[in-house]
mmCIF file of C-alpha atoms in Angstrom:
data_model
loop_
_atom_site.group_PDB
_atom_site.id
_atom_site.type_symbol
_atom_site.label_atom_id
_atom_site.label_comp_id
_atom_site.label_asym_id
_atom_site.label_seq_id
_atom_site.Cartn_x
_atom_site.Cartn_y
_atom_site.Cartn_z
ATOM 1 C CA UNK M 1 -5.729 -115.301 -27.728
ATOM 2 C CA UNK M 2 -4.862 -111.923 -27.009
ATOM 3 C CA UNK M 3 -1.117 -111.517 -25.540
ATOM 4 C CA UNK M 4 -1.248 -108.331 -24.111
ATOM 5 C CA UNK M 5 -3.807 -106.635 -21.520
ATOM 6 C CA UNK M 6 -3.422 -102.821 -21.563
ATOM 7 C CA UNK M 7 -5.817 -102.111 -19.099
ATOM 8 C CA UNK M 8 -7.953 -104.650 -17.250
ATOM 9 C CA UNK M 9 -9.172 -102.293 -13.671
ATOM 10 C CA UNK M 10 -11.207 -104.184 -11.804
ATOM 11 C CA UNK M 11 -9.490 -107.715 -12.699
ATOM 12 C CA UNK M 12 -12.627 -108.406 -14.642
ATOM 13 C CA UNK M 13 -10.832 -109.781 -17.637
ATOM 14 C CA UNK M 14 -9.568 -113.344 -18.232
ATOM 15 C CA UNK M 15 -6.708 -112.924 -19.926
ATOM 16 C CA UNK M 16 -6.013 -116.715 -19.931
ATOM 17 C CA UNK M 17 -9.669 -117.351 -21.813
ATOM 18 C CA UNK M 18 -9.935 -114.157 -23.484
ATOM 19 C CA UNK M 19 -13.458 -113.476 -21.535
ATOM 20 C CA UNK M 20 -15.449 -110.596 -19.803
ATOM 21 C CA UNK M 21 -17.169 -111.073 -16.672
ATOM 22 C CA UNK M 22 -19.151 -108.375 -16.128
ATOM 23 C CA UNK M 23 -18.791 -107.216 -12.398
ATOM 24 C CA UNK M 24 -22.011 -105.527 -12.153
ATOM 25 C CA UNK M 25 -25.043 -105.093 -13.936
ATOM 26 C CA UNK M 26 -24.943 -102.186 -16.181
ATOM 27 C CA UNK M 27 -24.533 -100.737 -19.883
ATOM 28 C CA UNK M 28 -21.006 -101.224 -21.534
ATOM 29 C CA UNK M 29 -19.494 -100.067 -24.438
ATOM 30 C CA UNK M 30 -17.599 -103.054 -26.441
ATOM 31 C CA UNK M 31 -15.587 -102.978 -29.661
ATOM 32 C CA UNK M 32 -13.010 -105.200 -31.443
ATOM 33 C CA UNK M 33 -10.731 -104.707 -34.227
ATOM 34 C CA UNK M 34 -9.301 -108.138 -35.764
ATOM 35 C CA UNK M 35 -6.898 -108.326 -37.554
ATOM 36 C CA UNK M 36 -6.335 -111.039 -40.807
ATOM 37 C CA UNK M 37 -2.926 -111.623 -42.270
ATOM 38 C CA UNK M 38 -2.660 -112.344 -45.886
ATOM 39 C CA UNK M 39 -4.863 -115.388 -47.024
ATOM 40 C CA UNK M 40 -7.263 -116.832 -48.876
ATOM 41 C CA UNK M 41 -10.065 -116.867 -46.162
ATOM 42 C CA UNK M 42 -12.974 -114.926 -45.029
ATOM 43 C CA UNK M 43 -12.998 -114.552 -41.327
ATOM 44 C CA UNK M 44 -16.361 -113.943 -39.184
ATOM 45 C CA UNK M 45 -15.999 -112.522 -35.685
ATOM 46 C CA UNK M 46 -19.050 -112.503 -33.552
ATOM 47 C CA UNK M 47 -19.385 -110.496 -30.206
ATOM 48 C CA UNK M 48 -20.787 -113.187 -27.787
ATOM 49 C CA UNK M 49 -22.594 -112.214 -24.921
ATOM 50 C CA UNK M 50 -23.444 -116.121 -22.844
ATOM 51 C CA UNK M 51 -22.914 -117.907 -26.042
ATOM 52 C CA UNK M 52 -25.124 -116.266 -28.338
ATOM 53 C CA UNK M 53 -23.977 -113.769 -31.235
ATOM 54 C CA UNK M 54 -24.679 -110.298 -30.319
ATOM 55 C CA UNK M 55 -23.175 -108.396 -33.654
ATOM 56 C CA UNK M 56 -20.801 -109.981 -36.709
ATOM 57 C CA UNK M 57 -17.853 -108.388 -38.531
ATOM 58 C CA UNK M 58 -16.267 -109.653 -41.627
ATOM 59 C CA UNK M 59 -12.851 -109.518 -42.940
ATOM 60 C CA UNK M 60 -12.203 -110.715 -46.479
ATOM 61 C CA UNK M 61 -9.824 -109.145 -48.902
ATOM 62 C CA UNK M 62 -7.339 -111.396 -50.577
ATOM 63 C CA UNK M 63 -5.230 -108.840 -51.961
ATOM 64 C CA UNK M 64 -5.054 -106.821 -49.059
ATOM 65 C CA UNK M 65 -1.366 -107.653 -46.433
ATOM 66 C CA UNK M 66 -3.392 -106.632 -42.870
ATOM 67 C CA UNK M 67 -7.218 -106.214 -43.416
ATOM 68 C CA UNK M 68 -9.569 -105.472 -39.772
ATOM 69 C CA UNK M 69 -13.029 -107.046 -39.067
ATOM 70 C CA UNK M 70 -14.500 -104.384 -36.480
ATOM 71 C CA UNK M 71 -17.699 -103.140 -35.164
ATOM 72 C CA UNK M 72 -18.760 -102.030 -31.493
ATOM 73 C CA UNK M 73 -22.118 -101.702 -29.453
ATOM 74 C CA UNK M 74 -23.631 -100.982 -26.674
ATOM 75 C CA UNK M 75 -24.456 -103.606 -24.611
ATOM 76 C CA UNK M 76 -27.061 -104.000 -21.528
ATOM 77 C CA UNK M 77 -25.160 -106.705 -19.159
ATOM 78 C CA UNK M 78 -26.303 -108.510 -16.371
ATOM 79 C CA UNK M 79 -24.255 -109.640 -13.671
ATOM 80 C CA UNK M 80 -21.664 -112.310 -14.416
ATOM 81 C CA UNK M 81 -22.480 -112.166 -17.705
ATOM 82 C CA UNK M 82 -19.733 -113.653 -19.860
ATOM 83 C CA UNK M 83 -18.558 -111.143 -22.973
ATOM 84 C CA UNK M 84 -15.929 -112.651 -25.287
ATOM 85 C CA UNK M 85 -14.660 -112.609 -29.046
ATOM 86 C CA UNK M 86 -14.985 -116.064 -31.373
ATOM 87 C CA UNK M 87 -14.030 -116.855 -34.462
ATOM 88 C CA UNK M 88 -17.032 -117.935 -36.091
ATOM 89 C CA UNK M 89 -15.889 -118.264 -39.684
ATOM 90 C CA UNK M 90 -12.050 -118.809 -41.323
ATOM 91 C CA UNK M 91 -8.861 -118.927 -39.752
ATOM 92 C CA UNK M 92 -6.429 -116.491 -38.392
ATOM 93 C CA UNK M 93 -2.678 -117.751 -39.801
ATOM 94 C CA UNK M 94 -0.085 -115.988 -37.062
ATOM 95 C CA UNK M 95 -2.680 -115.636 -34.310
ATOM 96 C CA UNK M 96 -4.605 -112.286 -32.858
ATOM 97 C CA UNK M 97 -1.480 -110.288 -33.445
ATOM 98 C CA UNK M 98 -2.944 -106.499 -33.525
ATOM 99 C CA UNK M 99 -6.129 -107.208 -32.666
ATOM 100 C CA UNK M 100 -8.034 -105.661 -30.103
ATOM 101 C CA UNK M 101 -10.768 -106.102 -28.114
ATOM 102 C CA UNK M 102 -12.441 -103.457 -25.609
ATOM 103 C CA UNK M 103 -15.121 -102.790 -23.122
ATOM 104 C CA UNK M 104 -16.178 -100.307 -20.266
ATOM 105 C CA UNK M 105 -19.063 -99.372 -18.214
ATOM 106 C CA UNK M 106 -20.781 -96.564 -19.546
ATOM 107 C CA UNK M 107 -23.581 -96.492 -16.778
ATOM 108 C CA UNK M 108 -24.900 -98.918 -14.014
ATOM 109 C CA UNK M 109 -28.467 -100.153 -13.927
ATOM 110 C CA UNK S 1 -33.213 -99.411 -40.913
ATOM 111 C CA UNK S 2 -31.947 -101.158 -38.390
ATOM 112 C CA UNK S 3 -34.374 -103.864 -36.947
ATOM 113 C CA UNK S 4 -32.772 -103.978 -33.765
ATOM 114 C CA UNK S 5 -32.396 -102.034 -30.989
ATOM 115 C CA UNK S 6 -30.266 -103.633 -28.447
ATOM 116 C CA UNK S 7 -29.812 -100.797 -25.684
ATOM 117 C CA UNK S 8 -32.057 -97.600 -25.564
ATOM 118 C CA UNK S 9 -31.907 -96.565 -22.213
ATOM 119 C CA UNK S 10 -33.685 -93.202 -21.594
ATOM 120 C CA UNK S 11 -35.922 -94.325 -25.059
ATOM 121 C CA UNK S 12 -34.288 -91.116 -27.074
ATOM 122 C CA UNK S 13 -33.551 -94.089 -29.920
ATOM 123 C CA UNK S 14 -36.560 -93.771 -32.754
ATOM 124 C CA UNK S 15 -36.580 -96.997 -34.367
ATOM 125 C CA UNK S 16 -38.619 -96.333 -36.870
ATOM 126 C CA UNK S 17 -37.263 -93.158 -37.941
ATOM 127 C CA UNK S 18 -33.206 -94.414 -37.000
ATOM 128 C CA UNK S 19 -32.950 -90.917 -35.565
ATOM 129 C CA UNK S 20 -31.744 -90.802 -31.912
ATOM 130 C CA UNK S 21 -32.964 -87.484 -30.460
ATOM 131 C CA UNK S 22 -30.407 -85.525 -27.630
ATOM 132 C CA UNK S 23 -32.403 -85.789 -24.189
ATOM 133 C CA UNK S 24 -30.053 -83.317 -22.960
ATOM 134 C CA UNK S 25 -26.945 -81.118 -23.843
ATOM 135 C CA UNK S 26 -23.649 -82.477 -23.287
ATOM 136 C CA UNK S 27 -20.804 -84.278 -25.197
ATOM 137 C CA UNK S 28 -21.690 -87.799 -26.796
ATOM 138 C CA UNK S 29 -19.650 -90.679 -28.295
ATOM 139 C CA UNK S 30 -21.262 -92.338 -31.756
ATOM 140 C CA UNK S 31 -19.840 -94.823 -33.769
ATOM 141 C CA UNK S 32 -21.059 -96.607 -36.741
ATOM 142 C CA UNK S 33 -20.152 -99.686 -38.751
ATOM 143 C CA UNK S 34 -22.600 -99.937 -42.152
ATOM 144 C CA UNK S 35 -22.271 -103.202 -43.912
ATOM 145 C CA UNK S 36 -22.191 -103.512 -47.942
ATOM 146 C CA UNK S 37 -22.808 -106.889 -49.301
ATOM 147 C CA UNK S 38 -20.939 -107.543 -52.439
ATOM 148 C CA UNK S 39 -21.549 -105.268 -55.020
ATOM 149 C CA UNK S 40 -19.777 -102.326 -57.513
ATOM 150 C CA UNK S 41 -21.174 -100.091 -55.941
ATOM 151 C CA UNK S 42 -18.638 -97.489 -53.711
ATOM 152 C CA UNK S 43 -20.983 -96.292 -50.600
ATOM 153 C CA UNK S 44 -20.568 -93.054 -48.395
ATOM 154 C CA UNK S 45 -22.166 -92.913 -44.800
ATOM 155 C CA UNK S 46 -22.420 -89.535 -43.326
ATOM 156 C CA UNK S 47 -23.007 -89.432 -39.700
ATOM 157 C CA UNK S 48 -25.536 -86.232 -39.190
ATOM 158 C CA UNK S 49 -26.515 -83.984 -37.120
ATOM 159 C CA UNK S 50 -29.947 -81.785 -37.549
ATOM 160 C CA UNK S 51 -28.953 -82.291 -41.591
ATOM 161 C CA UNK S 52 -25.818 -81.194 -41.639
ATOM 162 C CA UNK S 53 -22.868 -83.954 -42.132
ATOM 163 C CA UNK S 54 -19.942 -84.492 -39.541
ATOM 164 C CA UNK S 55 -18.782 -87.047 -40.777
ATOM 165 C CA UNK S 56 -18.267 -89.535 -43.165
ATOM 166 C CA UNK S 57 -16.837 -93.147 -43.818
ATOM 167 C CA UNK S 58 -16.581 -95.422 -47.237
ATOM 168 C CA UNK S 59 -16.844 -98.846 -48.465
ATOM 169 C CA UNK S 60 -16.011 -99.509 -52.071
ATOM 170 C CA UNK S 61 -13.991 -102.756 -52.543
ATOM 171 C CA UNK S 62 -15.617 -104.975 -55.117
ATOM 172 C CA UNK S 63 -13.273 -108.102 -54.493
ATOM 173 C CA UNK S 64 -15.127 -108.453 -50.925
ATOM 174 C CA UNK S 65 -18.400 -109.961 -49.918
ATOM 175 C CA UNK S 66 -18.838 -107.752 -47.073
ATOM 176 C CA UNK S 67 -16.940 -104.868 -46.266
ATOM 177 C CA UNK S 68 -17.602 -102.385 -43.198
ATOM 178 C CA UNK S 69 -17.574 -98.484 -43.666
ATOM 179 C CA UNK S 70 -16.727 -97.803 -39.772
ATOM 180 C CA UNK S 71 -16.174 -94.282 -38.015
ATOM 181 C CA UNK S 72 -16.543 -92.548 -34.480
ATOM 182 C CA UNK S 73 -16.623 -89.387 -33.346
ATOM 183 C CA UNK S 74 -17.339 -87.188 -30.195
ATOM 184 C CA UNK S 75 -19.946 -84.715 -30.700
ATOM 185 C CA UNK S 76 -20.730 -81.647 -28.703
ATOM 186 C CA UNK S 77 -24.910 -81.653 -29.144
ATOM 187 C CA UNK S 78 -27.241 -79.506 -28.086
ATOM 188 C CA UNK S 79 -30.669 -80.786 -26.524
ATOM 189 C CA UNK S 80 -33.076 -82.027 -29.099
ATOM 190 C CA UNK S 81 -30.357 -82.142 -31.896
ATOM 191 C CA UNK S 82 -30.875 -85.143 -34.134
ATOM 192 C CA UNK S 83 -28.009 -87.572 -35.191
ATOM 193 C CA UNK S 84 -28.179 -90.308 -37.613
ATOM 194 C CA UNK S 85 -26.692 -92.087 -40.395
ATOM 195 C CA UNK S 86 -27.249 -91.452 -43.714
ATOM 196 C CA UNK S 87 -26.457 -93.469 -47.017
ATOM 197 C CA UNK S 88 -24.835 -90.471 -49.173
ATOM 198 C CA UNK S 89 -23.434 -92.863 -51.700
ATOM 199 C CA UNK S 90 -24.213 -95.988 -53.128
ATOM 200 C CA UNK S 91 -26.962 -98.602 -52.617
ATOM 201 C CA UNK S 92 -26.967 -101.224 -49.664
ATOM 202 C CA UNK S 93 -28.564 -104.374 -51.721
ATOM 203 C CA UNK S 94 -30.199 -106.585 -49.015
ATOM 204 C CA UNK S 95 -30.821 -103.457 -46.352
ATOM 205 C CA UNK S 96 -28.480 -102.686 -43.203
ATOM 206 C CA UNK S 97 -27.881 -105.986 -42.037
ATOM 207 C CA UNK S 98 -25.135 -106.231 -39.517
ATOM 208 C CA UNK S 99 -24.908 -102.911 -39.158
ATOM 209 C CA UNK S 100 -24.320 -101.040 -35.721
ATOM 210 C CA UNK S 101 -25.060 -97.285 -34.795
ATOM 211 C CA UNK S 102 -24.115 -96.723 -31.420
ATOM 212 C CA UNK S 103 -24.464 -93.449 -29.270
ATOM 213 C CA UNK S 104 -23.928 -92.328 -25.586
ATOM 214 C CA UNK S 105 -23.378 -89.355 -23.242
ATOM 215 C CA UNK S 106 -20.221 -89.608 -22.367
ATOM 216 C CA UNK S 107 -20.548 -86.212 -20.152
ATOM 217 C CA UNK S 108 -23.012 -83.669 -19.287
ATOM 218 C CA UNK S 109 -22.442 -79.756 -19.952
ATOM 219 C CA UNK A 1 -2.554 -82.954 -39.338
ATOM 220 C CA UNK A 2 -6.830 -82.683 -37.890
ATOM 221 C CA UNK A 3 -8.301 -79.732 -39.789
ATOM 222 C CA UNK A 4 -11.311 -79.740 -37.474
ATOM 223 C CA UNK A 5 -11.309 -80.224 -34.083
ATOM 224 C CA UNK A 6 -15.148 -81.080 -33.260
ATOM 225 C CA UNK A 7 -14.825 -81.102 -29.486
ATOM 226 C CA UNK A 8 -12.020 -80.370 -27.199
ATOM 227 C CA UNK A 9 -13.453 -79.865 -23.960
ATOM 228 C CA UNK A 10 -10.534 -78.951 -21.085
ATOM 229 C CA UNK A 11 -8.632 -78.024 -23.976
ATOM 230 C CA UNK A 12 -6.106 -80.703 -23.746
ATOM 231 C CA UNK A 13 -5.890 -81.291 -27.382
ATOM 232 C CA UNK A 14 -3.401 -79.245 -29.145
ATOM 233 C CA UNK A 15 -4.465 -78.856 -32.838
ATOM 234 C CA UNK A 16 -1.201 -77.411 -34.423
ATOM 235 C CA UNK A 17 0.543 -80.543 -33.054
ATOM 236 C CA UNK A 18 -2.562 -83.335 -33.012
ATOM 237 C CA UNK A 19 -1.255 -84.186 -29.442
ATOM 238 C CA UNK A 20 -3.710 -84.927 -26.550
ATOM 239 C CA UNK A 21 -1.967 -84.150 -23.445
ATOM 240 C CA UNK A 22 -3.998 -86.184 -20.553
ATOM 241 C CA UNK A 23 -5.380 -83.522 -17.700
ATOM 242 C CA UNK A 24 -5.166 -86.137 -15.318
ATOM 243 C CA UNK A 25 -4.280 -89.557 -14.455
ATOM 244 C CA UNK A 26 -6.955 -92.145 -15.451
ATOM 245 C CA UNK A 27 -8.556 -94.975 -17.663
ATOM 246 C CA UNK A 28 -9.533 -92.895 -21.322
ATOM 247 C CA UNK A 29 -10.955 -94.610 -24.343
ATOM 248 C CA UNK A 30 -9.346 -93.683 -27.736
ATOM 249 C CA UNK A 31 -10.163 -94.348 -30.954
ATOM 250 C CA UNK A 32 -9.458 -93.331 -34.650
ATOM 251 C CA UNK A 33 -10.205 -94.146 -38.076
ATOM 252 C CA UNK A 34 -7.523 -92.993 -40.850
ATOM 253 C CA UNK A 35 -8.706 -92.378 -43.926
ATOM 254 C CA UNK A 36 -6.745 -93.489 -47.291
ATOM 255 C CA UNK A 37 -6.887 -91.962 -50.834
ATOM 256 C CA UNK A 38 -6.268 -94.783 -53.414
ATOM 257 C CA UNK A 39 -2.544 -95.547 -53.903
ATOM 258 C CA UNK A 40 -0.591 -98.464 -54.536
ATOM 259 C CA UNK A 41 1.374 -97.693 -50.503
ATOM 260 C CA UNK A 42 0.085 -99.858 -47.735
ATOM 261 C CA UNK A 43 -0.370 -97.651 -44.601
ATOM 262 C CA UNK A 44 0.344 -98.307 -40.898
ATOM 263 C CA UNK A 45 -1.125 -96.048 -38.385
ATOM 264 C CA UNK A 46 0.375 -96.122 -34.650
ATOM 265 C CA UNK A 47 -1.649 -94.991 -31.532
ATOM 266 C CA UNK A 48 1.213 -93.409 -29.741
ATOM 267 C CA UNK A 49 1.909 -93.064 -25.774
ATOM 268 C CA UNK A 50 4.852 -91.032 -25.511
ATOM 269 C CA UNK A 51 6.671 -92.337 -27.972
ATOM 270 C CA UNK A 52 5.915 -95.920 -27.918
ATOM 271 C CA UNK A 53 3.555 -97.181 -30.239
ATOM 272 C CA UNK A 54 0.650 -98.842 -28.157
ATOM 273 C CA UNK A 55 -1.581 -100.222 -30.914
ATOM 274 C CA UNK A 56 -1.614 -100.337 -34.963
ATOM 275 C CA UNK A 57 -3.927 -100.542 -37.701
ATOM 276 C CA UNK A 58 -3.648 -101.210 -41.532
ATOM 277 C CA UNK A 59 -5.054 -100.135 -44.720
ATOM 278 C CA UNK A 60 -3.503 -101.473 -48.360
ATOM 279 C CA UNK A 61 -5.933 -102.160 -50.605
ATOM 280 C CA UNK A 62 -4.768 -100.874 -53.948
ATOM 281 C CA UNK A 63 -8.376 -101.326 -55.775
ATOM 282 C CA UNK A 64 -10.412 -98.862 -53.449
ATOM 283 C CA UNK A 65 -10.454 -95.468 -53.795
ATOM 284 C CA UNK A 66 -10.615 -94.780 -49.819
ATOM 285 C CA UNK A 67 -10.166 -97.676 -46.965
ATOM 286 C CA UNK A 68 -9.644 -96.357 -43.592
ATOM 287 C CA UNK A 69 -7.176 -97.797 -41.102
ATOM 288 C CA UNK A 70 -8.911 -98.016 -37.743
ATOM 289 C CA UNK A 71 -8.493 -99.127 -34.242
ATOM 290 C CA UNK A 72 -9.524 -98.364 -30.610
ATOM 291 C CA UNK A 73 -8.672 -99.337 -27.436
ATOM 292 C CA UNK A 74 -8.794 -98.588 -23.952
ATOM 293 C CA UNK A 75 -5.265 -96.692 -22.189
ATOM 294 C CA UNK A 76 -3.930 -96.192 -18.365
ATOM 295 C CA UNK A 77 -2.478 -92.964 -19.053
ATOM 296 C CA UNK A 78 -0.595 -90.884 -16.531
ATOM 297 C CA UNK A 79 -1.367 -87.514 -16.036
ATOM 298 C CA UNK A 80 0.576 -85.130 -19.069
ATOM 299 C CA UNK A 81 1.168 -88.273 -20.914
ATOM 300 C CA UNK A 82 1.016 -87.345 -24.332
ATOM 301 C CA UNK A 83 -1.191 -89.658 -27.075
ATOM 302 C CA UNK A 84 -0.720 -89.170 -30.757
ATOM 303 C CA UNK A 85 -0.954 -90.687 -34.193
ATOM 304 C CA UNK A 86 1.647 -91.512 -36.170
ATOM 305 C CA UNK A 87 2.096 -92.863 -39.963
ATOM 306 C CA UNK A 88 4.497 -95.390 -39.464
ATOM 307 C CA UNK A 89 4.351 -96.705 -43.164
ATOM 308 C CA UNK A 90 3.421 -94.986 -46.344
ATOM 309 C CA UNK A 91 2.161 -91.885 -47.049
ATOM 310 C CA UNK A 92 -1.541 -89.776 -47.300
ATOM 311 C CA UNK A 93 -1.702 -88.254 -50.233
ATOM 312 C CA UNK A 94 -4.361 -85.344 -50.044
ATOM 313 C CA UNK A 95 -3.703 -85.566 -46.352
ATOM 314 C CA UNK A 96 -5.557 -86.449 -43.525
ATOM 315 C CA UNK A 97 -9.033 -85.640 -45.244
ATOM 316 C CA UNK A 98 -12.003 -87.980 -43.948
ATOM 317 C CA UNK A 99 -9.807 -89.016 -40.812
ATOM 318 C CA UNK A 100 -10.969 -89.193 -37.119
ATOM 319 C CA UNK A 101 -9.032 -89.126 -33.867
ATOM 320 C CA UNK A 102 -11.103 -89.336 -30.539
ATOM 321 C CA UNK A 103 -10.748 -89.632 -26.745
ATOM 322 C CA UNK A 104 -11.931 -89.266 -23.600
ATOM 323 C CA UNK A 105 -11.871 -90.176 -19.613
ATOM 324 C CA UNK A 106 -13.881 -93.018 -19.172
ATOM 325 C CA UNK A 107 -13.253 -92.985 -15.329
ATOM 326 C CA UNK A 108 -10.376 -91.002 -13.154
ATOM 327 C CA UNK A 109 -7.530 -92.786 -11.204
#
């Protein structure tokens, strides 16, 4: 999904499958900022954390070119916990292009 | 207002009240993302601190079922200041739901 | 461009120019929400790194009196790299009123 890793210290994130593993146990910050092209469609993005929905964000204009669905928390991890981004609603035409998707450790535990 | 707390580490988060309380002086990171269901209504959320508003964010569209009115700031606070969201504008038919209020110390002073 | 600077610890952001200049080499988080009066001009916002646009974000809704462009994400930056925002598309009319730019270190390098 996403193309580009801008920073990824620790080798923690899967670029291939888009996923978080959380090296240690610990309170991280997370955000994402999707982005919809033009169409039709209202998108849903949940914040997984181990397959279940931690927080949604919606995207749904039709009149709008580029439109975001974003939100962020603070998350308490556990070790190897998996953190990723799905689509849980609509369709993104051209891909994840300008999306983002970010996390760090704000304290251990 | 919100009906889940998913991190409050040190327990400076009052639930009931939605009013997170400074343990400690220092410089903090908060973001926000309120949630308005479909309605006419244009809403303002002001982030603020001990009554006084730092910031502010807006959702108005009327073509969208749910639209996010999202910022984040860093905030120099003083122990015991309080920082929360309020709804300045606007009604949020069906209550906060999916909305996130994040805060953390990002560095002592 | 920022009328208020709310925190600026270290002193490494310069106000007249909106530039952060990074103390030192590390991992920082950045984030910013830009703040649209209506008009009929879709915006782009660019998170800058020296000149090269890093990431972007959107607003174009003509119906709403203010949408916000926003994005956030994580940056390797080198020590007196400079980080900036910059209105790639469009215009602000009424300026930069309502708009946010943050950062900080999240962990040295």
């Amino acid at each position: 999904m996403f193309q580009l890793v801008l920073v990824n210290i620790g080798n923690h994130f899967d670029l291939k499958a888009s996923v978080f593993q959380a090296p240690r146990r610990g309170i991280y910050s997370f955000s994402f900022h999707v982005v919809k092209v033009y169409n039709r469609q209202t998108i849903q993005v949940n914040l997984m954390q181990n397959d279940y929905p931690v927080i949604s964000a919606f995207a749904g204009d039709q009149d709008v070119t580029r439109e975001a669905a974003s939100n962020g928390v603070l998350l308490m991890v556990e070790r190897d916990d998996r953190v990723y981004l799905k689509l849980e609603r609509g369709t993104l035409m051209g891909g994840w292009k300008y999306s983002t998707f970010s996390g760090f450790l704000v304290f251990p535990l």
